[in-house]
Amino acid sequence: MRFRHPDGSTVHLAYCTNVHPAETLDGVLAQLRDHCEPVRRRLGRDRLGIGLWLAKDAARALVTDPTALRGLRAELDRRGLEVVTLNGFPYEGFGAAEVKYRVYKPDWADEERLTHTVDLARLLGALLPADATEGTVSTLPLAWRTAHDPLRAEQGRAALRTLAERLDTIEELTSRSIRIGLEPEPGCTVETTGDAIGPLTDVARTDRIGLCLDTCHLATSFEQPDTALDALGAARIPVVKAQLSAALHAEHPHLPEVRAALAAFDEPRFLHQTRAVADGALHGVDDLGEALAGGGRGGLPQGVPWRAHFHVPLHAAPAAPLTSTLDVLKDTLARLVGGVRPLTRHLEVETYTWQALPSALRPRGRAQLADGIAAELALARDLLTDLGLKELP
């Protein structure tokens, strides 16, 4: 979906396909047929943007087979789909029964991460619509914190410098500008936007590498959108892409009924880092079950709100006594695209946890999932038009 900003530029809205598990190229093609095209039809659009997730095996198949890459591009066109952004955070296994900490491997100290990201940048250059000259790829925020000693930290930064050089080469060869956004996430060495400023200061000056701002992660860490974006602007760190998502919020986690409601979201597949602010400090544990058990790094304070890294559907906040951080998304979006010029032109709805929701809230089959994704995109569309953007055909 495309929108015209009042300054005349085009803002793209997509949804991320990492909600549909697929590790192979055949699986990706099936996604387009079984999920993406039905979402487009529900929205009544001739064209729908998707933030494509290409796992390691699918990406390598496309890099090594130009015919397969041309076939994917033709299939996108045939189904009324377009790609200006890729999700390069999960490397493989995102559809496994248990993902948890595995999603943070390989990290930026490992050669595989650089190779995979360069592959994605090259592929995106070939998949961009004919009238688009810029693409974006979101990626791991360096590493999970426990795997980040000084040596690996320097290896990660060196990899980013190499990445910037290779992105320069891609543009020289293709006239397509591909930018990479590190995506701060709770528990990683880059957990907040503030954590990103140091590692990105050198490479961001090339304007090739910046930040992917996920509004669920921003809210989970209790960051204020204005403060975060002001700091990024002062440091000249570009927001190359934003992921529109909402976290799980519990205002009174000490109450038994609230804890019972939270427990329904404690599931075995994904990590749900949980945070609280008390006495001016951010407190955290690695998973929701750990927070409810009161263990881990000292546990969480009980008398203040908790937020959990659980991407809840944008259009359907959890039932009381829980809610979502949709207001943080709205405030962030107003700053990103509600001003005289957009701070980013690539927006992606990223609710990958549909099948991890409590059983009563999970979609029953493809049709209900498509209905839900279409409803999220419709909400995002309405937020954009309320900010003065005009939806384009």
Short mmCIF file of C-alpha atoms in Angstrom, two decimals:
data_model
loop_
_atom_site.label_atom_id
_atom_site.label_comp_id
_atom_site.label_asym_id
_atom_site.label_seq_id
_atom_site.Cartn_x
_atom_site.Cartn_y
_atom_site.Cartn_z
CA MET A 1 0.00 0.00 0.00
CA ARG A 2 1.31 3.41 -0.95
CA PHE A 3 0.57 6.82 0.47
CA ARG A 4 1.44 10.34 -0.64
CA HIS A 5 2.90 12.44 2.14
CA PRO A 6 2.02 16.17 2.09
CA ASP A 7 5.64 16.89 1.08
CA GLY A 8 5.07 14.86 -2.11
CA SER A 9 7.09 11.78 -1.17
CA THR A 10 5.74 8.23 -1.19
CA VAL A 11 5.35 6.28 2.06
CA HIS A 12 5.06 2.50 1.76
CA LEU A 13 3.01 0.31 4.11
CA ALA A 14 3.48 -3.47 4.13
CA TYR A 15 2.94 -6.44 6.40
CA CYS A 16 5.72 -8.82 7.34
CA THR A 17 5.52 -12.39 6.08
CA ASN A 18 7.47 -13.86 9.01
CA VAL A 19 4.00 -14.64 10.40
CA HIS A 20 3.87 -17.42 7.77
CA PRO A 21 6.57 -20.04 8.48
CA ALA A 22 8.58 -20.96 5.38
CA GLU A 23 12.24 -21.89 5.07
CA THR A 24 12.41 -22.73 1.35
CA LEU A 25 11.67 -20.93 -1.89
CA ASP A 26 8.73 -23.23 -2.55
CA GLY A 27 7.36 -22.26 0.84
CA VAL A 28 7.72 -18.57 0.04
CA LEU A 29 5.85 -19.01 -3.24
CA ALA A 30 3.09 -20.84 -1.37
CA GLN A 31 2.86 -17.91 1.07
CA LEU A 32 2.20 -15.50 -1.76
CA ARG A 33 -0.63 -17.70 -3.04
CA ASP A 34 -2.19 -18.84 0.22
CA HIS A 35 -1.80 -15.77 2.43
CA CYS A 36 -0.55 -12.57 0.81
CA GLU A 37 -2.87 -12.44 -2.19
CA PRO A 38 -5.96 -13.21 -0.04
CA VAL A 39 -5.03 -10.32 2.29
CA ARG A 40 -4.75 -8.02 -0.71
CA ARG A 41 -8.17 -9.08 -1.96
CA ARG A 42 -9.77 -8.48 1.44
CA LEU A 43 -8.46 -4.92 1.37
CA GLY A 44 -9.81 -4.36 -2.13
CA ARG A 45 -6.42 -3.25 -3.41
CA ASP A 46 -4.81 -3.89 -6.77
CA ARG A 47 -1.40 -3.77 -5.10
CA LEU A 48 -0.25 -4.75 -1.62
CA GLY A 49 3.16 -4.29 -0.05
CA ILE A 50 4.71 -7.20 1.81
CA GLY A 51 7.78 -7.16 4.02
CA LEU A 52 9.23 -10.41 2.76
CA TRP A 53 11.08 -12.75 5.12
CA LEU A 54 13.59 -14.93 3.29
CA ALA A 55 15.23 -17.55 5.51
CA LYS A 56 18.79 -18.66 4.79
CA ASP A 57 17.89 -21.53 2.45
CA ALA A 58 15.35 -19.51 0.46
CA ALA A 59 17.78 -16.61 0.09
CA ARG A 60 20.62 -18.83 -1.10
CA ALA A 61 18.38 -20.54 -3.62
CA LEU A 62 17.54 -17.16 -5.11
CA VAL A 63 21.12 -15.85 -5.07
CA THR A 64 22.46 -18.92 -6.86
CA ASP A 65 19.66 -19.25 -9.42
CA PRO A 66 18.83 -16.14 -11.47
CA THR A 67 15.93 -17.98 -13.09
CA ALA A 68 14.36 -18.61 -9.68
CA LEU A 69 14.79 -14.94 -8.78
CA ARG A 70 13.08 -13.86 -11.99
CA GLY A 71 10.32 -16.35 -11.22
CA LEU A 72 9.77 -14.87 -7.77
CA ARG A 73 9.61 -11.38 -9.21
CA ALA A 74 7.07 -12.54 -11.80
CA GLU A 75 4.98 -14.26 -9.13
CA LEU A 76 4.89 -11.09 -7.04
CA ASP A 77 3.69 -9.11 -10.05
CA ARG A 78 1.10 -11.73 -10.96
CA ARG A 79 -0.43 -11.70 -7.50
CA GLY A 80 -0.49 -7.91 -7.14
CA LEU A 81 2.28 -7.79 -4.53
CA GLU A 82 5.31 -5.54 -4.21
CA VAL A 83 8.41 -5.61 -2.02
CA VAL A 84 10.42 -2.60 -0.88
CA THR A 85 11.55 -4.06 2.45
CA LEU A 86 12.82 -7.37 3.79
CA ASN A 87 12.92 -8.70 7.33
CA GLY A 88 16.47 -9.98 7.76
CA PHE A 89 16.36 -10.52 11.55
CA PRO A 90 15.46 -14.26 11.75
CA TYR A 91 18.09 -16.31 9.93
CA GLU A 92 16.33 -19.67 9.98
CA GLY A 93 13.99 -21.75 12.11
CA PHE A 94 11.49 -18.98 12.88
CA GLY A 95 8.64 -21.42 12.37
CA ALA A 96 10.07 -23.99 14.79
CA ALA A 97 8.08 -25.20 17.78
CA GLU A 98 10.57 -23.43 20.04
CA VAL A 99 12.45 -20.35 18.80
CA LYS A 100 13.35 -18.44 21.99
CA TYR A 101 17.06 -17.50 22.04
CA ARG A 102 17.77 -19.19 18.69
CA VAL A 103 16.50 -16.16 16.80
CA TYR A 104 19.61 -14.20 17.83
CA LYS A 105 21.99 -16.54 15.98
CA PRO A 106 24.12 -15.99 14.01
CA ASP A 107 24.95 -12.55 15.36
CA TRP A 108 27.00 -9.79 13.75
CA ALA A 109 30.28 -11.26 14.99
CA ASP A 110 29.60 -14.33 12.83
CA GLU A 111 30.47 -14.25 9.13
CA GLU A 112 27.16 -15.90 8.24
CA ARG A 113 25.21 -12.83 9.35
CA LEU A 114 27.13 -10.50 7.04
CA THR A 115 26.90 -12.93 4.12
CA HIS A 116 23.16 -13.40 4.58
CA THR A 117 22.48 -9.67 4.87
CA VAL A 118 24.47 -8.86 1.74
CA ASP A 119 22.56 -11.60 -0.06
CA LEU A 120 19.29 -10.02 1.05
CA ALA A 121 20.41 -6.57 -0.12
CA ARG A 122 21.27 -7.92 -3.57
CA LEU A 123 17.99 -9.79 -3.82
CA LEU A 124 15.98 -6.77 -2.76
CA GLY A 125 17.64 -4.70 -5.45
CA ALA A 126 16.25 -7.16 -8.00
CA LEU A 127 12.78 -7.36 -6.40
CA LEU A 128 12.09 -3.63 -6.04
CA PRO A 129 9.25 -2.26 -8.17
CA ALA A 130 10.41 -0.56 -11.36
CA ASP A 131 9.54 2.88 -10.01
CA ALA A 132 11.30 2.38 -6.65
CA THR A 133 14.93 3.27 -6.15
CA GLU A 134 15.30 2.50 -2.43
CA GLY A 135 14.87 -0.65 -0.38
CA THR A 136 15.38 -1.46 3.29
CA VAL A 137 16.31 -4.53 5.32
CA SER A 138 15.84 -4.86 9.09
CA THR A 139 18.35 -6.92 11.02
CA LEU A 140 19.54 -8.22 14.39
CA PRO A 141 20.75 -5.47 16.81
CA LEU A 142 24.31 -6.84 16.90
CA ALA A 143 23.83 -9.72 19.38
CA TRP A 144 22.06 -11.10 22.39
CA ARG A 145 23.73 -9.48 25.41
CA THR A 146 25.35 -12.61 26.88
CA ALA A 147 27.25 -13.37 23.65
CA HIS A 148 28.77 -9.91 23.32
CA ASP A 149 32.25 -9.68 24.83
CA PRO A 150 34.65 -6.90 23.69
CA LEU A 151 36.22 -9.03 20.96
CA ARG A 152 32.88 -10.01 19.45
CA ALA A 153 31.66 -6.42 19.81
CA GLU A 154 34.54 -5.20 17.63
CA GLN A 155 33.98 -8.02 15.15
CA GLY A 156 30.35 -6.95 14.86
CA ARG A 157 31.24 -3.32 14.25
CA ALA A 158 33.82 -4.34 11.65
CA ALA A 159 31.15 -6.40 9.89
CA LEU A 160 28.88 -3.35 9.74
CA ARG A 161 31.66 -1.29 8.19
CA THR A 162 32.17 -3.99 5.57
CA LEU A 163 28.41 -4.09 5.00
CA ALA A 164 28.33 -0.35 4.30
CA GLU A 165 31.05 -0.76 1.67
CA ARG A 166 29.17 -3.59 -0.03
CA LEU A 167 25.96 -1.58 -0.06
CA ASP A 168 27.88 1.19 -1.82
CA THR A 169 28.95 -1.34 -4.44
CA ILE A 170 25.39 -2.59 -4.92
CA GLU A 171 24.19 0.91 -5.69
CA GLU A 172 27.08 1.54 -8.06
CA LEU A 173 26.19 -1.61 -10.00
CA THR A 174 22.38 -1.42 -9.90
CA SER A 175 21.43 2.22 -9.19
CA ARG A 176 19.33 0.86 -6.31
CA SER A 177 19.97 2.16 -2.81
CA ILE A 178 19.57 -0.51 -0.13
CA ARG A 179 19.69 0.56 3.51
CA ILE A 180 19.97 -1.65 6.59
CA GLY A 181 18.28 -0.96 9.93
CA LEU A 182 19.44 -2.45 13.23
CA GLU A 183 16.33 -3.28 15.22
CA PRO A 184 16.70 -2.61 18.98
CA GLU A 185 15.14 -5.37 21.03
CA PRO A 186 14.92 -6.03 24.78
CA GLY A 187 17.68 -8.29 26.00
CA CYS A 188 20.03 -7.56 23.11
CA THR A 189 23.22 -5.56 23.37
CA VAL A 190 21.26 -2.86 21.57
CA GLU A 191 18.07 -2.91 23.62
CA THR A 192 16.98 0.72 23.21
CA THR A 193 17.37 3.49 20.69
CA GLY A 194 19.94 5.05 23.02
CA ASP A 195 22.01 1.86 22.93
CA ALA A 196 22.09 2.08 19.12
CA ILE A 197 23.67 5.51 18.91
CA GLY A 198 27.23 4.47 19.78
CA PRO A 199 27.53 1.46 17.44
CA LEU A 200 25.79 3.29 14.60
CA THR A 201 27.58 6.63 14.83
CA ASP A 202 30.38 5.77 12.39
CA VAL A 203 28.48 3.66 9.87
CA ALA A 204 25.32 5.79 9.96
CA ARG A 205 27.20 8.69 8.44
CA THR A 206 27.18 6.76 5.19
CA ASP A 207 23.35 6.82 5.39
CA ARG A 208 23.48 3.14 4.44
CA ILE A 209 22.99 1.78 7.96
CA GLY A 210 20.59 3.16 10.53
CA LEU A 211 17.76 2.04 12.76
CA CYS A 212 14.67 -0.09 12.33
CA LEU A 213 12.26 1.25 14.94
CA ASP A 214 9.89 -1.42 16.24
CA THR A 215 7.12 0.21 18.29
CA CYS A 216 6.51 -2.94 20.38
CA HIS A 217 10.17 -3.01 21.41
CA LEU A 218 10.16 0.73 22.03
CA ALA A 219 7.14 0.39 24.32
CA THR A 220 8.39 -2.73 26.09
CA SER A 221 11.48 -0.81 27.20
CA PHE A 222 9.26 2.11 28.29
CA GLU A 223 10.94 4.50 25.86
CA GLN A 224 9.14 7.74 25.07
CA PRO A 225 8.78 8.21 21.29
CA ASP A 226 9.61 11.92 21.32
CA THR A 227 12.70 11.45 23.49
CA ALA A 228 13.93 8.53 21.41
CA LEU A 229 13.45 10.24 18.07
CA ASP A 230 14.94 13.51 19.28
CA ALA A 231 18.08 11.66 20.39
CA LEU A 232 18.36 9.79 17.09
CA GLY A 233 17.93 13.02 15.17
CA ALA A 234 20.59 14.79 17.22
CA ALA A 235 22.98 11.90 16.55
CA ARG A 236 22.05 11.90 12.84
CA ILE A 237 20.99 8.25 12.99
CA PRO A 238 18.40 7.64 10.24
CA VAL A 239 15.25 5.62 10.87
CA VAL A 240 15.40 3.58 7.69
CA LYS A 241 12.30 1.57 8.53
CA ALA A 242 9.61 1.33 11.22
CA GLN A 243 7.73 -1.77 12.32
CA LEU A 244 4.22 -1.06 13.56
CA SER A 245 3.52 -3.36 16.49
CA ALA A 246 2.04 -3.28 19.98
CA ALA A 247 3.26 -4.84 23.23
CA LEU A 248 1.30 -6.46 26.03
CA HIS A 249 0.64 -4.07 28.96
CA ALA A 250 -0.41 -4.96 32.52
CA GLU A 251 -1.17 -1.96 34.71
CA HIS A 252 -1.53 -3.88 38.00
CA PRO A 253 0.58 -7.06 37.74
CA HIS A 254 0.38 -7.73 41.48
CA LEU A 255 -3.32 -8.60 41.25
CA PRO A 256 -4.16 -12.33 40.96
CA GLU A 257 -6.57 -11.81 38.07
CA VAL A 258 -3.94 -9.86 36.13
CA ARG A 259 -1.32 -12.52 36.70
CA ALA A 260 -3.75 -15.18 35.51
CA ALA A 261 -4.43 -13.15 32.36
CA LEU A 262 -0.68 -12.72 31.74
CA ALA A 263 -0.08 -16.44 32.24
CA ALA A 264 -2.28 -17.17 29.23
CA PHE A 265 0.30 -15.36 27.06
CA ASP A 266 3.24 -17.33 28.48
CA GLU A 267 3.91 -19.81 25.68
CA PRO A 268 6.88 -21.98 24.64
CA ARG A 269 7.68 -20.73 21.15
CA PHE A 270 8.91 -17.14 21.36
CA LEU A 271 10.82 -15.17 23.96
CA HIS A 272 8.64 -12.56 25.70
CA GLN A 273 11.05 -10.25 27.49
CA THR A 274 9.23 -8.40 30.28
CA ARG A 275 10.09 -4.98 31.67
CA ALA A 276 9.05 -2.57 34.42
CA VAL A 277 10.22 0.86 35.57
CA ALA A 278 10.67 1.61 39.27
CA ASP A 279 12.63 4.39 40.99
CA GLY A 280 13.72 5.71 37.63
CA ALA A 281 15.37 2.44 36.55
CA LEU A 282 14.37 -0.15 33.98
CA HIS A 283 14.07 -3.68 35.39
CA GLY A 284 13.82 -6.75 33.21
CA VAL A 285 13.67 -10.51 32.88
CA ASP A 286 14.07 -12.59 29.75
CA ASP A 287 10.64 -14.18 29.55
CA LEU A 288 7.09 -13.72 30.77
CA GLY A 289 7.06 -16.97 32.73
CA GLU A 290 10.18 -15.83 34.56
CA ALA A 291 8.47 -12.56 35.46
CA LEU A 292 5.43 -14.37 36.82
CA ALA A 293 7.62 -16.74 38.83
CA GLY A 294 9.52 -13.81 40.31
CA GLY A 295 12.92 -15.24 39.40
CA GLY A 296 15.75 -14.29 37.10
CA ARG A 297 17.73 -11.11 37.52
CA GLY A 298 16.12 -10.14 40.79
CA GLY A 299 12.57 -10.42 39.48
CA LEU A 300 10.36 -7.47 38.59
CA PRO A 301 8.82 -4.85 40.90
CA GLN A 302 5.22 -5.75 41.64
CA GLY A 303 3.63 -2.36 42.28
CA VAL A 304 4.26 -0.81 38.85
CA PRO A 305 3.06 -1.65 35.31
CA TRP A 306 4.69 -4.43 33.33
CA ARG A 307 5.14 -4.65 29.59
CA ALA A 308 5.94 -7.85 27.71
CA HIS A 309 7.47 -8.31 24.27
CA PHE A 310 4.45 -10.03 22.80
CA HIS A 311 3.27 -8.59 19.47
CA VAL A 312 -0.50 -8.39 19.97
CA PRO A 313 -2.82 -7.66 17.01
CA LEU A 314 -3.05 -3.94 16.40
CA HIS A 315 -6.81 -3.85 15.95
CA ALA A 316 -7.70 -6.14 18.86
CA ALA A 317 -6.27 -5.22 22.26
CA PRO A 318 -6.36 -8.00 24.85
CA ALA A 319 -9.42 -8.14 27.06
CA ALA A 320 -9.33 -6.47 30.47
CA PRO A 321 -7.45 -6.51 32.78
CA LEU A 322 -4.72 -6.38 30.10
CA THR A 323 -4.29 -3.95 27.26
CA SER A 324 -1.78 -3.11 24.51
CA THR A 325 0.61 -0.25 23.83
CA LEU A 326 -1.22 0.92 20.72
CA ASP A 327 -1.00 4.51 21.98
CA VAL A 328 2.80 4.30 21.81
CA LEU A 329 2.50 3.18 18.20
CA LYS A 330 0.19 6.10 17.42
CA ASP A 331 2.48 8.65 19.06
CA THR A 332 5.52 7.23 17.27
CA LEU A 333 3.77 7.20 13.91
CA ALA A 334 2.72 10.82 14.36
CA ARG A 335 6.36 11.78 14.79
CA LEU A 336 7.59 9.56 11.98
CA VAL A 337 5.22 10.69 9.23
CA GLY A 338 3.03 13.44 10.70
CA GLY A 339 5.52 16.26 10.31
CA VAL A 340 6.51 18.45 7.39
CA ARG A 341 8.54 15.55 5.98
CA PRO A 342 8.56 11.85 6.82
CA LEU A 343 11.38 10.57 9.00
CA THR A 344 11.01 7.18 7.32
CA ARG A 345 9.21 6.04 4.19
CA HIS A 346 8.95 2.31 4.92
CA LEU A 347 6.37 1.07 7.42
CA GLU A 348 5.70 -2.59 8.18
CA VAL A 349 3.00 -4.19 10.32
CA GLU A 350 4.77 -7.02 12.14
CA THR A 351 2.49 -9.19 14.24
CA TYR A 352 4.21 -12.57 13.90
CA THR A 353 2.61 -14.04 17.04
CA TRP A 354 -0.90 -14.85 15.75
CA GLN A 355 -0.43 -18.57 16.35
CA ALA A 356 1.17 -17.94 19.76
CA LEU A 357 -1.86 -16.10 21.13
CA PRO A 358 -3.96 -17.76 23.84
CA SER A 359 -5.97 -20.52 22.18
CA ALA A 360 -9.28 -18.64 22.28
CA LEU A 361 -7.73 -15.74 20.33
CA ARG A 362 -5.88 -17.70 17.66
CA PRO A 363 -7.19 -17.64 14.09
CA ARG A 364 -8.82 -20.88 12.97
CA GLY A 365 -7.31 -21.45 9.57
CA ARG A 366 -6.03 -19.31 6.73
CA ALA A 367 -9.21 -17.32 6.20
CA GLN A 368 -9.35 -16.00 9.77
CA LEU A 369 -5.64 -15.19 9.70
CA ALA A 370 -6.10 -13.22 6.47
CA ASP A 371 -9.05 -11.40 8.03
CA GLY A 372 -6.91 -10.42 11.01
CA ILE A 373 -3.93 -9.22 8.99
CA ALA A 374 -6.23 -7.21 6.71
CA ALA A 375 -7.84 -5.61 9.77
CA GLU A 376 -4.42 -4.59 11.10
CA LEU A 377 -3.48 -3.03 7.77
CA ALA A 378 -6.81 -1.22 7.61
CA LEU A 379 -6.16 0.27 11.05
CA ALA A 380 -2.67 1.37 9.99
CA ARG A 381 -4.11 2.86 6.79
CA ASP A 382 -6.63 4.88 8.81
CA LEU A 383 -3.91 6.16 11.13
CA LEU A 384 -1.91 7.35 8.13
CA THR A 385 -4.81 9.10 6.44
CA ASP A 386 -5.72 10.76 9.76
CA LEU A 387 -2.19 12.20 9.75
CA GLY A 388 -2.81 13.79 6.36
CA LEU A 389 -1.35 11.17 4.04
CA LYS A 390 -3.32 10.23 0.93
CA GLU A 391 -3.77 6.60 -0.04
CA LEU A 392 -2.63 5.94 -3.61
CA PRO A 393 -4.13 3.39 -6.03
#
